[in-house]
PDB file of C-alpha atoms in Angstrom:
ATOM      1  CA  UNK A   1       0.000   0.000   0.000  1.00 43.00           C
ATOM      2  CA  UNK A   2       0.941   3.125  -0.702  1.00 46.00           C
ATOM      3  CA  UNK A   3       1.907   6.428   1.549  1.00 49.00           C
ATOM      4  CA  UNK A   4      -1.590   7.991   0.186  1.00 46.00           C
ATOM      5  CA  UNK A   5      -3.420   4.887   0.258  1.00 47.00           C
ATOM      6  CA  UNK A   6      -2.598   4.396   3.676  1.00 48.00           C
ATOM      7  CA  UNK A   7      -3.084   7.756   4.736  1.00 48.00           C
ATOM      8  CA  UNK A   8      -6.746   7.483   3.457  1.00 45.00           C
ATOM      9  CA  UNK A   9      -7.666   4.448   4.978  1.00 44.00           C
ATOM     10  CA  UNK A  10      -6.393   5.554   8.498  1.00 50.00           C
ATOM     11  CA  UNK A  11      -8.685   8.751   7.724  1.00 49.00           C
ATOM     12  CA  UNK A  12     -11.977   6.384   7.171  1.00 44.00           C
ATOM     13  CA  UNK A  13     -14.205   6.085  10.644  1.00 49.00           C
ATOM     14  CA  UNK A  14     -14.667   2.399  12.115  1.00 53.00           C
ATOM     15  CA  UNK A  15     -17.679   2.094  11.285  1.00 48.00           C
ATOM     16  CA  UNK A  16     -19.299   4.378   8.446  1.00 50.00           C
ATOM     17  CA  UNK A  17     -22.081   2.165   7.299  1.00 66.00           C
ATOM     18  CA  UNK A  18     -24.870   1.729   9.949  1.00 84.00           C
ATOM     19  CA  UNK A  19     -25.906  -2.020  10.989  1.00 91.00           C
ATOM     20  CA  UNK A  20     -28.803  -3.512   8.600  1.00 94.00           C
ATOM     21  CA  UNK A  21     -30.586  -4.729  11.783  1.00 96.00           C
ATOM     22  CA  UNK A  22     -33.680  -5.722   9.906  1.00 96.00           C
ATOM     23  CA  UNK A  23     -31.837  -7.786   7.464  1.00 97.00           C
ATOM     24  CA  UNK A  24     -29.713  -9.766  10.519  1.00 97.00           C
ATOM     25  CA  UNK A  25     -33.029 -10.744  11.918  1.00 97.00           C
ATOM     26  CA  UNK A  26     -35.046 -11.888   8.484  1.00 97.00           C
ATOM     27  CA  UNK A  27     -31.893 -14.000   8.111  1.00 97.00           C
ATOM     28  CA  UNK A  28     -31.768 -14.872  11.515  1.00 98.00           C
ATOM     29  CA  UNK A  29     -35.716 -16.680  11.501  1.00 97.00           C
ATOM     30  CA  UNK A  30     -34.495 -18.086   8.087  1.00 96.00           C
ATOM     31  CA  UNK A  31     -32.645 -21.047  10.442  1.00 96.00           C
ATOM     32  CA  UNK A  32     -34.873 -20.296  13.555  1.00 97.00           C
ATOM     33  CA  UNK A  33     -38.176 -20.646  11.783  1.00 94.00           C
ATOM     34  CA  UNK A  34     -40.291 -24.089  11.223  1.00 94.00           C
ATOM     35  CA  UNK A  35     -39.171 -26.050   8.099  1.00 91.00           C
ATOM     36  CA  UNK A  36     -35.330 -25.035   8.643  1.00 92.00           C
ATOM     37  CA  UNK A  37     -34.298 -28.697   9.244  1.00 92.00           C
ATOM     38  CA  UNK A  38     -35.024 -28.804   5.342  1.00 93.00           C
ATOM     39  CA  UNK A  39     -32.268 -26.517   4.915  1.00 93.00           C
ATOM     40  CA  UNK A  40     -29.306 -27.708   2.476  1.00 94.00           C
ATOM     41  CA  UNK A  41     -25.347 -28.435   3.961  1.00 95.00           C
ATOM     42  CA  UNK A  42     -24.936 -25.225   1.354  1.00 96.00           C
ATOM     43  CA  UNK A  43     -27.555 -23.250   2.504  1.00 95.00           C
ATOM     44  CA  UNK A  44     -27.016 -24.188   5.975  1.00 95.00           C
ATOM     45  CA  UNK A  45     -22.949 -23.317   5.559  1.00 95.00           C
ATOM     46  CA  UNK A  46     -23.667 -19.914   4.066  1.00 96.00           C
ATOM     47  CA  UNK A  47     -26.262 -18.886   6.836  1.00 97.00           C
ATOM     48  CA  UNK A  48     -23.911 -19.793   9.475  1.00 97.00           C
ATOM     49  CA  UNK A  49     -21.055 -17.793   7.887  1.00 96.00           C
ATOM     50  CA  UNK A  50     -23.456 -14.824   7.691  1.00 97.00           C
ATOM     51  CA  UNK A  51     -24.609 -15.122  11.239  1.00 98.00           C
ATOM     52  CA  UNK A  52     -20.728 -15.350  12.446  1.00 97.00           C
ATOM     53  CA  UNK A  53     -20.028 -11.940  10.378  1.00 96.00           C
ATOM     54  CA  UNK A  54     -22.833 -10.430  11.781  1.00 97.00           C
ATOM     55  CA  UNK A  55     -22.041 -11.793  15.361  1.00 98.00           C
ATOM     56  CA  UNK A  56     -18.570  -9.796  14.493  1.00 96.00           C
ATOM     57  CA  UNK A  57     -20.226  -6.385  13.499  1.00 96.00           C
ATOM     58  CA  UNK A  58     -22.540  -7.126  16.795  1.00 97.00           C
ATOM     59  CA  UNK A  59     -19.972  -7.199  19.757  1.00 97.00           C
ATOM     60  CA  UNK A  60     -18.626  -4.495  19.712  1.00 96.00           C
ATOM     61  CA  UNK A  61     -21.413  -2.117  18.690  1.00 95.00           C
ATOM     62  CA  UNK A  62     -23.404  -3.705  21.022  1.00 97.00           C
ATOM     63  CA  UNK A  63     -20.342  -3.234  23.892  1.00 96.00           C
ATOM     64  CA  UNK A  64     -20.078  -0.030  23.139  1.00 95.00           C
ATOM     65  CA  UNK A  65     -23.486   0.803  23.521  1.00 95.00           C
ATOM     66  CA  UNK A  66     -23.592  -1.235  26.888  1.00 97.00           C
ATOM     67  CA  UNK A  67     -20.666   0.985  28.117  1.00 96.00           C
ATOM     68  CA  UNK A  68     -22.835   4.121  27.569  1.00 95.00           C
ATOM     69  CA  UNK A  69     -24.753   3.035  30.502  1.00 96.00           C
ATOM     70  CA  UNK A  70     -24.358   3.107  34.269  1.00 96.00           C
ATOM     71  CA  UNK A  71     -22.878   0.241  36.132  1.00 95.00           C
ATOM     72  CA  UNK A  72     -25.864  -2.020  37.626  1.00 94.00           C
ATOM     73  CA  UNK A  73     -28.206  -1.095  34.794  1.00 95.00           C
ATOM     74  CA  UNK A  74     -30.321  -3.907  33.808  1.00 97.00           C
ATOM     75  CA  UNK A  75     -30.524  -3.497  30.192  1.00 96.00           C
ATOM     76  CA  UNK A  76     -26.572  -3.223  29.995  1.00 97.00           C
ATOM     77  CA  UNK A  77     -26.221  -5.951  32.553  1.00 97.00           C
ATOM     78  CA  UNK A  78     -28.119  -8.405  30.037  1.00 97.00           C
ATOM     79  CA  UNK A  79     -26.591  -6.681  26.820  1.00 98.00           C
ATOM     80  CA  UNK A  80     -23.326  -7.783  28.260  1.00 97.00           C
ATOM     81  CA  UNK A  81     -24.500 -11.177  29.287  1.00 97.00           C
ATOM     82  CA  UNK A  82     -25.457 -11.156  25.822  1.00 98.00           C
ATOM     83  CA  UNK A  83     -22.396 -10.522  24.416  1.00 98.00           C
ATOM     84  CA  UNK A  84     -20.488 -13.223  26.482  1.00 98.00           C
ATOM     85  CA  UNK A  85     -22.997 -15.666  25.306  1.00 97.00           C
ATOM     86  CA  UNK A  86     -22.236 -14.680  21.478  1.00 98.00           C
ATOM     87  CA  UNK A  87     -18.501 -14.461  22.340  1.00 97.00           C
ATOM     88  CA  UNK A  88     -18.655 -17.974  23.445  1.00 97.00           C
ATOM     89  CA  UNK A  89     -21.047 -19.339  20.428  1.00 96.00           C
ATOM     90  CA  UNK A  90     -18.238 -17.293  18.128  1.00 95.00           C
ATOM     91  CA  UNK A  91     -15.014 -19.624  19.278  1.00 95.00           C
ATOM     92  CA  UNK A  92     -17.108 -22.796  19.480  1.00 93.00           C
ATOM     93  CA  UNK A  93     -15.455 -25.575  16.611  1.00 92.00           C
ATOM     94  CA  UNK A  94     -17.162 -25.292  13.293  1.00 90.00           C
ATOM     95  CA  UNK A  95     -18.900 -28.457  12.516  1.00 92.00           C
ATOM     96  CA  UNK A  96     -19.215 -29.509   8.806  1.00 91.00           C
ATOM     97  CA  UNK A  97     -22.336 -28.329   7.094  1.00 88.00           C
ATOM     98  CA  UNK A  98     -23.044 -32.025   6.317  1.00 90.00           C
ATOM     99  CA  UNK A  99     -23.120 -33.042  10.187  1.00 91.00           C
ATOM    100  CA  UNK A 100     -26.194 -33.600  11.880  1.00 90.00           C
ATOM    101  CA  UNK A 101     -25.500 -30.758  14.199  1.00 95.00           C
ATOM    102  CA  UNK A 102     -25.051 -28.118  11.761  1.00 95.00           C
ATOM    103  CA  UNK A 103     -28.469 -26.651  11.728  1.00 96.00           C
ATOM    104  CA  UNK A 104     -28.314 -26.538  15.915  1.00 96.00           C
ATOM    105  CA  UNK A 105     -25.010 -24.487  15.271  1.00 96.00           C
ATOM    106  CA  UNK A 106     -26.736 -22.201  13.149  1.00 96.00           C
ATOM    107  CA  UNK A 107     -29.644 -21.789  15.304  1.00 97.00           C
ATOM    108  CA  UNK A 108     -27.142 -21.116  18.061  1.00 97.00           C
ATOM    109  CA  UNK A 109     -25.287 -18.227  16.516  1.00 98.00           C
ATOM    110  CA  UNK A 110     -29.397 -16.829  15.222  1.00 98.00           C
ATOM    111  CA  UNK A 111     -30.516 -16.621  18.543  1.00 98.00           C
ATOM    112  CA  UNK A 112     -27.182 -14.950  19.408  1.00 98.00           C
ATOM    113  CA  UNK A 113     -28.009 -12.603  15.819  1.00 98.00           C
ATOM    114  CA  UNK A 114     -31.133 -11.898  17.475  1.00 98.00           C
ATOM    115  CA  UNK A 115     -30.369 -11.418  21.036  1.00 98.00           C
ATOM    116  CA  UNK A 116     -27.789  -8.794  20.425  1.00 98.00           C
ATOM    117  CA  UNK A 117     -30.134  -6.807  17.715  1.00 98.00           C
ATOM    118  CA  UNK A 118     -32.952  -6.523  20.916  1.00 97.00           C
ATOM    119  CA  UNK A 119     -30.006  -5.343  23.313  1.00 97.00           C
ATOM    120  CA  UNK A 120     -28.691  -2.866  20.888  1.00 96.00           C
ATOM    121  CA  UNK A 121     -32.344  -1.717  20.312  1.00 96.00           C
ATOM    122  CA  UNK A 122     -32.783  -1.513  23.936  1.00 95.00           C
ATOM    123  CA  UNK A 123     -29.689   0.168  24.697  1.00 95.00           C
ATOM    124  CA  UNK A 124     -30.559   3.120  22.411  1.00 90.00           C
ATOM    125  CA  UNK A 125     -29.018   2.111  18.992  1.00 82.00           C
ATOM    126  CA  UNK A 126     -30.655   2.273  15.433  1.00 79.00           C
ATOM    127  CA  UNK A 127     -34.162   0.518  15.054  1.00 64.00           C
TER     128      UNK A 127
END
């Protein structure tokens, strides 16, 4: 990289595109919802990616958020129980999308897509 490419990119804010909440949760029910065991080892691969790169953009926002608040507060209390939770669901082994507990991996790291969408919501970030 370049001296002006690298000035530039040290210039650009963390985070400059705001989080597609909506989106994370339609894709979220997409492994959480009734008829998801019918999901394909492809389908099932790609929606676990997704949920781990949202999971990513998640933390910290959501950490951040939680830090706004007093010490004690409930809603950043849970938001940070929350985040643990995710953490933990985050640096669990990968299973093969062909394994028989794929889709419970998935729904794992959905719930986790979800949970942290409510706490950011609750903790005064973007609807």
């Amino acid at each position: 990289m370049n001296a002006t490419a690298h000035g530039a990119a040290e210039q650009v804010p963390e985070q400059t595109i705001p989080l597609d909440l909506q989106t994370m949760r339609e894709t979220a029910l997409r492994a959480l919802r009734k008829g998801s065991e019918n999901l394909s080892p492809e389908e099932l691969d790609s929606l676990t990616q997704a949920f781990r790169g949202m999971l990513l953009l998640l933390l910290p926002e959501v950490t951040t958020a939680a830090d706004r608040h007093p010490q004690g507060d409930m809603p950043r209390v849970c938001a940070l129980v929350g985040v643990e939770e995710a953490s933990r669901h985050l640096r669990a082994r990968s299973v093969p999308a062909d394994s028989r507990w794929a889709l419970r991996q998935a729904q794992r790291l959905a719930r986790s897509v979800m949970a942290l969408t409510d706490h950011y919501v609750n903790l005064g970030g973007q609807a």
